[in-house]
Amino acid sequence: MKQISQQNTAQNKRFVIAASILLDGRGRVLRNTRIVIEGSKIVAIDPKAAPVDYDLRGLTVMPGWIDAHVHVTWIFGKDGKNAAQGGATPEATYAAASNAWVTLMAGVTTVQSIGSAADIPLRDAIAKGILPGPRILTSAEPLVGRGAQTGTPDEIRAFIRKQKAAGADLIKIFASQSIRQGGAMTLSQEQLNAACDEAKRQGLRTLVHAYKDAVRAATLAGCTQIEHGTMATDEDLKLMAAKGTYLDPQAGLVIENYLLNKEKYLGTPGYTAEGFAAMERVLSLNHELVQRATRIPGLRVVFGTDAVAGAHGRNAEEFIDRVRDCGVDPMVAMVSANSLGAEALGLSDQIGSIAPGLQADIIALDGDPLKDITAVRRVVFVMKGGIVYKNVARVK
Ligand SMILES: [Zn+2]
């Protein structure tokens, strides 16, 4: 994984942040300490550092969140209806930039946006510092399973290499139909093996959209991470734990968002009345999956929302769903979007924790999410790479 670009922070200026409650992103709580930042990086945790530039005492300070699965260019069009992702009109471009902005303001400092080549120029503009937004990693075009029509193993390998050449940071693979259409497998084991093996050869991770049988097949193929995972059996989840495959389930936001915006989605491609009828059932299956996954020893469950139009900037609702509806421990939920999320991206040495040498991606919540998970809605401070984008902490 390439080094995260250093933004043009003014001559490595030094800042000190004071915190009374600091979650380090790895599951530890530090009290009454200070974070020292130089340029884009954290250089020390030192309770005696002075002078204090940002007094965040009384808040909960933690690393910026990592959302492993969004669709940052997915928007509603001029008619107010679902316009899907990757639009190229000026309106679509501004709407995507707005999605990036509201995502950052919500405390998400890194996303994986998986599904559109339109993510690449947005990724690059943000990396250059000319647009505000979360750091973006993207898959460019996904490999969409269409049975034998998808291609021979050699054709699939060529497709993977093409995405790498186009600038993909990872490969997204659809190995199942939408769960709204039943979720049947759309790639054979042989095709999946070719895709995941070629990605590995190219040094790219693979994220596989998979339900039911496809979960096991993708795990056996050696993919990095399973997206969704609905209707995976406990045996499938144990196999994932044994092979070190990450699971990125969605406990609620994505379906809640569809139901909330039903009029905007219904009748647009892929969104039928039958599909909407299936969603309530899928939501309960997803709750059940997260509950079971939490009990599988060694299974690494990361945070990913699958944010589409209507959900950008509301990413943190997924934490509330996990804790409230699935019984996930609040600290586990936080770590899933911090150090564990960074590990799944291969970026543990750069983001996801508050520690010397890492990027200064730091947020603060008004409230303590370990006591009241709804505090994740109250992000009052956002720093990414040493630059403060939001600071609406209480004025004393
Ligand atoms: Zn998705």
Coordinates of C-alpha atoms and ligand atoms in Angstrom, one line a residue:
M1 CA 0.0 0.0 0.0
K2 CA 1.4 3.3 -1.0
Q3 CA 2.2 5.9 1.6
I4 CA -0.6 8.3 2.4
S5 CA 0.1 11.6 0.8
Q6 CA 1.3 14.4 3.0
Q7 CA -0.9 17.4 2.8
N8 CA 0.5 20.9 2.7
T9 CA 0.3 21.6 6.4
A10 CA 2.0 24.9 7.2
Q11 CA 5.6 24.1 7.8
N12 CA 5.1 21.2 10.2
K13 CA 3.4 23.5 12.7
R14 CA 3.1 21.9 16.2
F15 CA -0.3 21.6 17.9
V16 CA -1.3 20.3 21.3
I17 CA -4.7 18.8 22.0
A18 CA -5.8 18.3 25.6
A19 CA -8.2 15.4 26.3
S20 CA -9.9 14.2 29.5
I21 CA -11.1 11.0 27.8
L22 CA -9.1 9.5 25.0
L23 CA -9.9 6.3 23.2
D24 CA -6.6 5.2 21.5
G25 CA -8.4 3.2 18.8
R26 CA -7.0 -0.1 20.0
G27 CA -9.4 -0.6 22.9
R28 CA -7.6 1.4 25.6
V29 CA -9.0 4.5 27.4
L30 CA -6.4 7.1 28.4
R31 CA -7.4 9.9 30.8
N32 CA -6.2 13.5 31.2
T33 CA -3.5 13.5 28.6
R34 CA -2.4 15.5 25.6
I35 CA -1.7 14.7 22.0
V36 CA 1.2 16.4 20.3
I37 CA 0.9 16.9 16.5
E38 CA 3.6 18.1 14.0
G39 CA 2.5 18.7 10.5
S40 CA 0.2 15.8 9.5
K41 CA 1.4 13.4 12.2
I42 CA 1.0 12.6 15.8
V43 CA 4.5 12.8 17.4
A44 CA 3.8 12.2 21.1
I45 CA 1.2 11.4 23.8
D46 CA 2.4 13.6 26.7
P47 CA 0.3 14.8 29.6
K48 CA 2.7 17.6 30.2
A49 CA 2.8 19.0 26.7
A50 CA 2.1 22.7 26.4
P51 CA 0.7 25.1 25.4
V52 CA -2.7 23.7 24.6
D53 CA -4.1 24.7 21.2
Y54 CA -7.3 22.7 21.3
D55 CA -8.9 22.0 24.6
L56 CA -11.1 19.0 24.1
R57 CA -11.5 18.2 27.7
G58 CA -15.1 17.1 28.6
L59 CA -15.4 15.4 25.2
T60 CA -14.4 11.9 24.0
V61 CA -11.4 12.1 21.7
M62 CA -10.6 9.2 19.4
P63 CA -9.1 8.4 16.0
G64 CA -11.2 9.4 13.0
W65 CA -13.4 6.6 11.8
I66 CA -12.8 4.3 8.9
D67 CA -15.8 3.2 6.8
A68 CA -14.8 0.1 4.8
H69 CA -17.7 0.3 2.4
V70 CA -19.4 3.4 0.9
H71 CA -20.4 4.6 -2.5
V72 CA -19.3 8.2 -2.3
T73 CA -20.5 9.2 -5.8
W74 CA -24.0 7.7 -5.3
I75 CA -26.6 10.5 -5.4
F76 CA -30.2 11.5 -5.9
G77 CA -30.6 13.2 -9.3
K78 CA -32.3 16.5 -10.3
D79 CA -35.7 14.8 -10.2
G80 CA -35.0 13.8 -6.6
K81 CA -34.9 10.1 -7.5
N82 CA -32.0 7.6 -7.1
A83 CA -29.4 8.4 -9.7
A84 CA -27.0 5.6 -8.6
Q85 CA -23.2 6.2 -8.7
G86 CA -20.7 7.5 -11.2
G87 CA -22.7 10.3 -12.8
A88 CA -20.6 12.7 -14.8
T89 CA -22.7 15.8 -15.1
P90 CA -21.7 19.0 -13.2
E91 CA -24.6 18.4 -10.8
A92 CA -23.5 14.8 -10.1
T93 CA -19.9 16.0 -9.5
Y94 CA -20.9 18.6 -7.0
A95 CA -23.2 16.2 -5.3
A96 CA -20.4 13.7 -4.9
A97 CA -18.1 16.4 -3.5
S98 CA -20.9 17.2 -1.1
N99 CA -21.1 13.5 -0.1
A100 CA -17.4 13.5 0.7
W101 CA -17.8 16.7 2.8
V102 CA -20.7 15.5 4.9
T103 CA -18.9 12.2 5.4
L104 CA -15.8 13.9 6.8
M105 CA -18.0 16.2 8.9
A106 CA -19.6 13.1 10.5
G107 CA -16.2 12.0 11.8
V108 CA -15.2 9.6 9.0
T109 CA -11.7 10.4 7.9
T110 CA -11.1 7.4 5.6
V111 CA -13.5 5.5 3.4
Q112 CA -13.3 2.6 1.0
S113 CA -15.6 3.6 -1.9
I114 CA -16.2 0.4 -3.9
G115 CA -18.1 0.4 -7.1
S116 CA -17.4 3.3 -9.5
A117 CA -14.4 4.5 -11.6
A118 CA -15.8 8.1 -10.9
D119 CA -14.4 7.7 -7.4
I120 CA -10.8 8.0 -8.8
P121 CA -10.8 11.8 -9.6
L122 CA -12.6 12.5 -6.3
R123 CA -10.0 10.4 -4.4
D124 CA -7.2 12.3 -6.2
A125 CA -8.6 15.8 -5.6
I126 CA -9.0 15.1 -1.9
A127 CA -5.5 13.6 -1.7
K128 CA -4.1 16.7 -3.2
G129 CA -5.9 18.8 -0.6
I130 CA -8.0 20.7 -3.2
L131 CA -11.3 19.3 -1.9
P132 CA -12.2 18.5 1.7
G133 CA -13.3 14.9 2.3
P134 CA -12.2 11.6 3.8
R135 CA -9.2 9.8 2.4
I136 CA -10.6 7.5 -0.3
L137 CA -9.5 4.1 -1.4
T138 CA -11.4 2.8 -4.4
S139 CA -11.8 -0.3 -6.6
A140 CA -12.5 1.5 -9.9
E141 CA -14.8 -0.8 -11.8
P142 CA -16.1 -3.9 -9.9
L143 CA -16.0 -7.4 -11.3
V144 CA -19.7 -8.2 -11.6
G145 CA -20.5 -11.9 -11.6
R146 CA -22.7 -13.0 -14.5
G147 CA -22.1 -16.7 -14.5
A148 CA -20.2 -18.1 -17.5
Q149 CA -20.6 -14.7 -19.3
T150 CA -18.3 -13.1 -16.7
G151 CA -15.4 -14.7 -18.6
T152 CA -12.8 -17.4 -18.5
P153 CA -10.3 -17.4 -15.6
D154 CA -7.8 -15.8 -18.0
E155 CA -10.3 -13.1 -19.0
I156 CA -11.1 -12.4 -15.3
R157 CA -7.4 -12.1 -14.6
A158 CA -7.0 -9.6 -17.4
F159 CA -10.0 -7.6 -15.9
I160 CA -8.2 -7.4 -12.5
R161 CA -5.0 -6.2 -14.1
K162 CA -7.0 -3.5 -16.0
Q163 CA -8.4 -2.2 -12.7
K164 CA -4.9 -2.0 -11.2
A165 CA -3.7 -0.1 -14.3
A166 CA -6.7 2.3 -13.9
G167 CA -5.5 3.2 -10.4
A168 CA -7.6 0.9 -8.2
D169 CA -6.5 0.5 -4.6
L170 CA -8.4 -2.8 -4.2
I171 CA -10.7 -5.0 -6.2
K172 CA -14.4 -5.3 -5.6
I173 CA -16.1 -8.5 -6.7
F174 CA -19.9 -9.3 -6.9
A175 CA -20.2 -13.0 -6.3
S176 CA -23.9 -13.0 -5.4
Q177 CA -27.0 -11.4 -6.8
S178 CA -28.6 -8.7 -4.7
I179 CA -30.2 -10.1 -1.6
R180 CA -33.4 -8.4 -2.8
Q181 CA -33.3 -10.8 -5.7
G182 CA -32.5 -13.9 -3.6
G183 CA -28.7 -13.6 -3.4
A184 CA -27.8 -16.6 -5.5
M185 CA -24.1 -17.1 -6.5
T186 CA -23.0 -15.4 -9.8
L187 CA -19.4 -16.6 -10.0
S188 CA -18.1 -20.2 -9.9
Q189 CA -15.4 -21.3 -7.5
E190 CA -13.0 -21.4 -10.4
Q191 CA -13.8 -17.8 -11.4
L192 CA -13.5 -16.6 -7.8
N193 CA -10.2 -18.3 -7.4
A194 CA -8.8 -16.6 -10.5
A195 CA -10.1 -13.2 -9.4
C196 CA -8.7 -13.3 -5.9
D197 CA -5.4 -15.0 -6.9
E198 CA -4.7 -12.4 -9.6
A199 CA -5.5 -9.5 -7.2
K200 CA -3.1 -11.0 -4.7
R201 CA -0.4 -11.3 -7.4
Q202 CA -1.0 -7.6 -8.2
G203 CA -0.7 -6.7 -4.5
L204 CA -4.4 -5.7 -4.2
R205 CA -6.9 -6.8 -1.6
T206 CA -10.3 -8.3 -2.6
L207 CA -13.7 -7.3 -1.2
V208 CA -16.4 -9.7 -2.2
H209 CA -20.1 -9.0 -2.1
A210 CA -21.3 -12.4 -1.0
Y211 CA -24.4 -14.0 0.6
K212 CA -25.1 -17.6 1.6
D213 CA -22.9 -20.1 -0.3
A214 CA -20.8 -17.3 -1.9
V215 CA -19.4 -16.5 1.5
R216 CA -17.7 -19.9 1.8
A217 CA -16.6 -19.9 -1.9
A218 CA -15.0 -16.4 -1.6
T219 CA -13.3 -17.4 1.7
L220 CA -11.9 -20.6 0.0
A221 CA -10.7 -18.4 -2.9
G222 CA -8.6 -16.5 -0.5
C223 CA -10.3 -13.1 -0.7
T224 CA -9.5 -10.5 1.9
Q225 CA -13.0 -9.5 3.1
I226 CA -16.6 -10.5 2.7
E227 CA -19.1 -7.7 2.3
H228 CA -22.6 -8.2 3.7
G229 CA -22.4 -12.0 4.4
T230 CA -26.2 -12.3 5.0
M231 CA -27.2 -16.0 5.6
A232 CA -23.7 -17.2 6.2
T233 CA -23.7 -20.2 8.5
D234 CA -21.7 -20.5 11.7
E235 CA -19.5 -22.9 9.9
D236 CA -18.8 -20.3 7.2
L237 CA -18.0 -17.7 9.8
K238 CA -15.6 -20.2 11.6
L239 CA -13.9 -20.8 8.3
M240 CA -13.4 -17.1 7.8
A241 CA -12.0 -16.8 11.3
A242 CA -9.6 -19.6 10.6
K243 CA -8.4 -18.1 7.3
G244 CA -8.2 -14.6 8.7
T245 CA -10.9 -13.3 6.3
Y246 CA -12.5 -10.0 7.5
L247 CA -16.3 -9.7 7.7
D248 CA -18.0 -6.4 6.9
P249 CA -21.7 -6.9 7.7
Q250 CA -24.3 -4.1 7.8
A251 CA -26.4 -4.0 10.9
G252 CA -28.9 -1.5 9.8
L253 CA -28.1 1.9 8.2
V254 CA -28.2 0.8 4.5
I255 CA -31.7 -0.8 4.8
E256 CA -33.0 1.9 7.1
N257 CA -31.9 4.4 4.6
Y258 CA -33.7 2.6 1.7
L259 CA -36.9 2.5 3.8
L260 CA -36.6 6.1 4.8
N261 CA -36.1 7.2 1.1
K262 CA -38.4 4.6 -0.4
E263 CA -40.1 7.1 -2.7
K264 CA -36.8 8.1 -4.1
Y265 CA -35.6 4.5 -4.8
L266 CA -38.8 2.7 -5.8
G267 CA -39.0 2.2 -9.6
T268 CA -35.4 3.1 -10.3
P269 CA -33.2 0.3 -11.6
G270 CA -32.9 -2.6 -9.1
Y271 CA -35.5 -1.3 -6.7
T272 CA -38.9 -3.0 -7.1
A273 CA -41.9 -3.3 -4.8
E274 CA -40.9 -7.0 -4.2
G275 CA -37.4 -5.9 -3.3
F276 CA -38.7 -3.4 -0.8
A277 CA -41.0 -6.1 0.7
A278 CA -37.9 -8.3 1.2
M279 CA -36.0 -5.6 3.0
E280 CA -37.6 -5.9 6.4
R281 CA -36.9 -9.6 6.4
V282 CA -33.3 -9.0 5.3
L283 CA -32.9 -6.4 8.1
S284 CA -33.7 -9.1 10.7
L285 CA -31.4 -11.6 9.0
N286 CA -28.6 -8.9 9.2
H287 CA -29.2 -8.3 12.9
E288 CA -29.0 -12.0 13.4
L289 CA -25.7 -12.3 11.4
V290 CA -24.0 -9.6 13.5
Q291 CA -25.2 -11.2 16.7
R292 CA -23.8 -14.6 15.6
A293 CA -20.6 -13.1 14.2
T294 CA -19.9 -11.4 17.5
R295 CA -19.8 -14.8 19.1
I296 CA -17.4 -16.5 16.7
P297 CA -13.9 -16.6 18.3
G298 CA -11.3 -14.8 16.3
L299 CA -13.6 -13.5 13.6
R300 CA -12.5 -10.0 12.6
V301 CA -15.6 -7.8 12.0
V302 CA -14.9 -4.4 10.5
F303 CA -17.1 -1.3 10.2
G304 CA -18.7 -0.7 6.8
T305 CA -22.0 1.1 6.1
D306 CA -22.6 0.5 2.4
A307 CA -23.6 4.2 2.4
V308 CA -25.6 5.1 -0.8
A309 CA -27.6 8.3 -1.6
G310 CA -29.4 9.5 1.5
A311 CA -26.9 7.8 3.9
H312 CA -23.8 9.9 3.4
G313 CA -22.9 11.7 6.6
R314 CA -25.1 9.4 8.6
N315 CA -22.5 6.7 8.7
A316 CA -22.3 6.6 12.5
E317 CA -25.9 5.3 12.6
E318 CA -24.5 1.9 11.9
F319 CA -22.7 2.0 15.2
I320 CA -26.0 2.6 17.0
D321 CA -27.6 -0.3 15.0
R322 CA -24.7 -2.6 16.0
V323 CA -24.8 -1.8 19.7
R324 CA -28.6 -1.3 20.1
D325 CA -29.9 -4.0 17.8
C326 CA -27.1 -6.6 17.8
G327 CA -25.6 -6.4 21.3
V328 CA -22.2 -5.4 20.1
D329 CA -20.0 -4.0 22.9
P330 CA -19.5 -0.2 22.3
M331 CA -15.7 -0.4 22.5
V332 CA -15.7 -3.3 20.0
A333 CA -17.8 -1.1 17.7
M334 CA -15.4 1.8 18.0
V335 CA -12.3 -0.4 17.4
S336 CA -13.9 -1.9 14.3
A337 CA -13.8 1.5 12.7
N338 CA -10.4 2.4 14.1
S339 CA -7.4 0.0 14.5
L340 CA -9.1 -3.0 13.2
G341 CA -10.5 -1.1 10.2
A342 CA -7.0 0.2 9.5
E343 CA -5.5 -3.3 9.7
A344 CA -8.1 -4.6 7.2
L345 CA -6.9 -1.8 4.8
G346 CA -3.3 -2.7 5.4
L347 CA -2.8 0.8 6.9
S348 CA -2.3 0.1 10.6
D349 CA 1.0 1.9 10.6
Q350 CA -0.6 5.0 9.3
I351 CA -4.2 5.4 10.5
G352 CA -6.7 4.0 13.0
S353 CA -4.9 4.7 16.3
I354 CA -3.7 7.6 18.3
A355 CA 0.0 6.9 18.6
P356 CA 3.2 8.6 17.7
G357 CA 4.1 8.2 14.0
L358 CA 0.5 7.9 12.8
Q359 CA -1.5 10.4 10.8
A360 CA -3.3 13.0 13.0
D361 CA -6.8 11.8 12.2
I362 CA -8.6 12.9 15.4
I363 CA -12.2 13.4 16.2
A364 CA -14.1 14.4 19.4
L365 CA -17.7 13.5 20.4
D366 CA -19.9 15.5 22.8
G367 CA -20.6 12.5 25.1
D368 CA -19.1 9.1 25.9
P369 CA -20.1 6.4 23.3
L370 CA -19.1 3.7 25.8
K371 CA -22.0 4.9 28.0
D372 CA -24.4 6.2 25.4
I373 CA -23.7 5.1 21.8
T374 CA -25.9 7.9 20.4
A375 CA -22.9 10.2 21.2
V376 CA -21.5 9.1 17.8
R377 CA -24.1 11.5 16.3
R378 CA -22.4 14.4 18.1
V379 CA -19.1 14.8 16.3
V380 CA -17.9 18.3 17.3
F381 CA -14.2 18.2 16.2
V382 CA -12.6 16.7 13.1
M383 CA -8.9 16.8 12.2
K384 CA -7.6 14.8 9.3
G385 CA -3.9 14.7 8.6
G386 CA -3.2 17.5 11.0
I387 CA -5.8 19.9 9.4
V388 CA -8.8 20.9 11.4
Y389 CA -12.0 20.7 9.3
K390 CA -14.5 21.1 12.1
N391 CA -14.4 22.6 15.6
V392 CA -17.7 23.3 17.1
A393 CA -16.7 22.2 20.6
R394 CA -18.6 24.0 23.3
V395 CA -17.4 27.6 23.8
K396 CA -16.6 28.1 27.5
Ligands
ZN1 ZN -22.1 -1.5 -1.6

